[in-house]
Amino acid sequence: MQAQTQLEQVTREQEAAMARRLLQANELYRYANSPDTKPAMRGHARHQVREALDVVLGAQPEHPEALNLLGRVAMDEGQLAEAGEVLERARVAAPDSGQVLANLGYLALMREEPEQAEALFDEALTKDHQSAPSFAGKAHALRQQQRFDQAYLHYRTLLDYGSAWDSVYAGMLECARHLEVHQADSALAQDAIRLLSHPGLPHQELSRFVTRLLRQQYAQEMAPGDWLLDAVCADELLLLALETTLLADAELEKLITHARRTLLLEVRDTGELYESRQRLAMALSRYATRTGFAQVVSEEEDAFIRELDANLKVELRDGFQPEEVAAGLIMRSLYGALFHQSYAQHIGRLALEDWPEGMQPLMAETYYHKADEEAYKQQFQEKQDELALARADLPHAWPCWHNLRIHHEQPLKQELEQSLGIDTSAWPETVRILVIGAGSGQHAMELANYFTDVEVVAVDENLAGLAHGNRLAQEKGLQNIVFWPYSLATRFIQDGNRVQMVEIRQLPSETHGGTPIKTLAQQALGSGGLLHIHTGEHGASRVDVALRRMMERHKLQPTTETLRRLRRMILNNPQHEAYQELLSEPDFYATAGCRKRWFFPEDGNQLHALMENLSSEVDWKLLRARDTDGANLATAPVVKQLQAQAFGTGTQSLVGQGLSLYFQRRR
């Protein structure tokens, strides 16, 4: 009897010890997945989780909770085969566990099996009707199946019930991008406000969704009138849109232009910027800065701004209090960046924090950020080309963005092995990526931010875009990315440096006289290296070509004034069939986008030469091809089309189709 009691006591002590170990493993797992934990520490924490689970499973090999957690760790490490085996054991040990079923669902999502994932999440929800992770998993599965409207409603429900996770916001935003809006909808408008109010989301991705909502909202009344200022000042969705995103619609641009003019005339007539109008004024200013001051300016506005400039020059010359000049600077910033004005040096005597708090985002964008970016540009020889330009013709960064898309961190080599099936064991510990045509660097920074084993060289011919990306990289504390012009990147490669991956986002313009991209990519990549190319052409539409021919015929110079005249012509004829395609392009609604399309379009000859080179199966292996919707294409027909194109036989070119192609260099 005493021996039996002692045995029961030992068993209870062992069970308590195992419970403590499992509790410790769960705490370590939470630490490993905390956004505040550094990448290096995450790997160490996961190793400790495995050690704790080894003890538990050594004593109880089929412990369902331990197996379930081990499956999660294996998933996070990209060990999908191990995760599947372990989670199936957990399912056998605990067939009624909704948590195990949910984890199997997430494993199916990682394997790109959304139908199977949906079935598993549905089964998990029968075990636990209130499981937010299972409900979120079903939303993700629906989104992967491109059932965006159903997924969107699931994400909305999660947010309504307080599951405000980053993955839910990111999923809802992705679905919103694909929704069609046919009428004004207050529920959708509230969703848009919720998304635009989230400080960490890439609001630029909401442009299409928000534009269509506002277009329907103002469909019945777009003409200016007494109603205008009061209406837009009370419209939270419009104000947030002006502060954070792009409204790519000709009628909405007219509304914005009318609102700006009406506000300026009110200030001119009353001599005061009313408090009720201040947020609208600053939102309009930030929007104008984001679009490179693309909006049409009337003669009345131009005359008032010249007078305002004269007054500000006097007021800022001597000592001044920020509150005394705030209204004047806000109104002036509606029509041009403060950094480029003749009195800018006086503004620079104050730090950003010296200005009223509500005014600081505007002052940062129109002065302090531009000062930082200008300092960055000074180190490159290409800056000499800008010295001869008028201030109005200085390039702007485009696309203009502030936040990165939300992804989970992981090693790039792990992701490539899973998605492309390539062996990266011969690659160095740190993968170097060359991003050609990086624009203002959003994608390049996402590579640097979310992949834990990379260094990124982002290249573009627009110094303004490079400076914009560099400033945001510094703000985020990223040390593994540089932004260089083509001349420096070419010299870097010619000095013998190599990269493991080249990504071509856009090709340089026809005026680019450096090393051809075909040659640069070949020199940069060694055997086994990866080339990712997008086959669309920027600025290759019929109307873009026609506008460039018009400029050549009339000997129009590539200036901002020419650009605005061309835009005005198109905006005044929105029903013209030839302009419909262009009016739907976000590029049209910013001077930098028009400048790229009309003055510096991609060099189509370079793209054709590169595609011809990639048609050689001796040198290149096509690993994956995707269309504009992200659907995988059979690679054999794509290779045949490439080869037929290279030999000049009658076939449709891949150039301009917007495909995403991954090639591996064979030798």
XYZ file of C-alpha atoms in Angstrom, residues 502 504 507 517-518 521-522 525 529-535 606-623 635 638-646 654-655 659-666:
53
model
C 18.273 39.966 -59.540
C 13.797 43.638 -62.504
C 13.838 48.992 -67.034
C 20.404 45.608 -68.280
C 20.910 42.289 -70.085
C 22.112 40.952 -64.983
C 24.507 38.428 -66.559
C 24.471 36.593 -61.319
C 21.476 32.608 -59.343
C 17.842 33.657 -59.638
C 16.350 36.270 -62.005
C 12.825 37.578 -61.429
C 11.399 39.756 -64.192
C 8.077 41.511 -64.812
C 7.221 41.668 -68.512
C 16.296 46.576 -73.668
C 13.311 44.531 -72.557
C 13.159 42.694 -75.901
C 16.916 42.022 -75.788
C 16.662 40.657 -72.267
C 13.735 38.385 -73.156
C 15.620 37.087 -76.197
C 18.570 36.228 -73.956
C 16.297 34.414 -71.491
C 14.918 32.194 -74.269
C 18.143 30.145 -74.227
C 17.466 26.944 -72.270
C 21.196 26.303 -72.251
C 21.764 29.363 -70.042
C 18.428 29.777 -68.243
C 15.775 27.536 -66.695
C 12.253 28.918 -66.272
C 11.123 27.899 -62.779
C 6.199 26.841 -67.971
C 5.912 30.125 -71.962
C 9.379 28.867 -72.928
C 8.151 27.959 -76.410
C 6.665 31.423 -76.806
C 9.942 32.988 -75.667
C 11.902 30.940 -78.193
C 9.459 31.673 -81.018
C 9.691 35.360 -80.194
C 13.510 35.197 -80.241
C 5.409 38.220 -73.864
C 6.491 41.839 -73.545
C 3.815 38.235 -66.440
C 5.996 37.430 -63.443
C 8.789 35.057 -64.499
C 11.460 33.341 -62.368
C 14.582 32.072 -64.136
C 17.595 30.245 -62.695
C 20.954 30.674 -64.347
C 22.401 27.306 -65.329
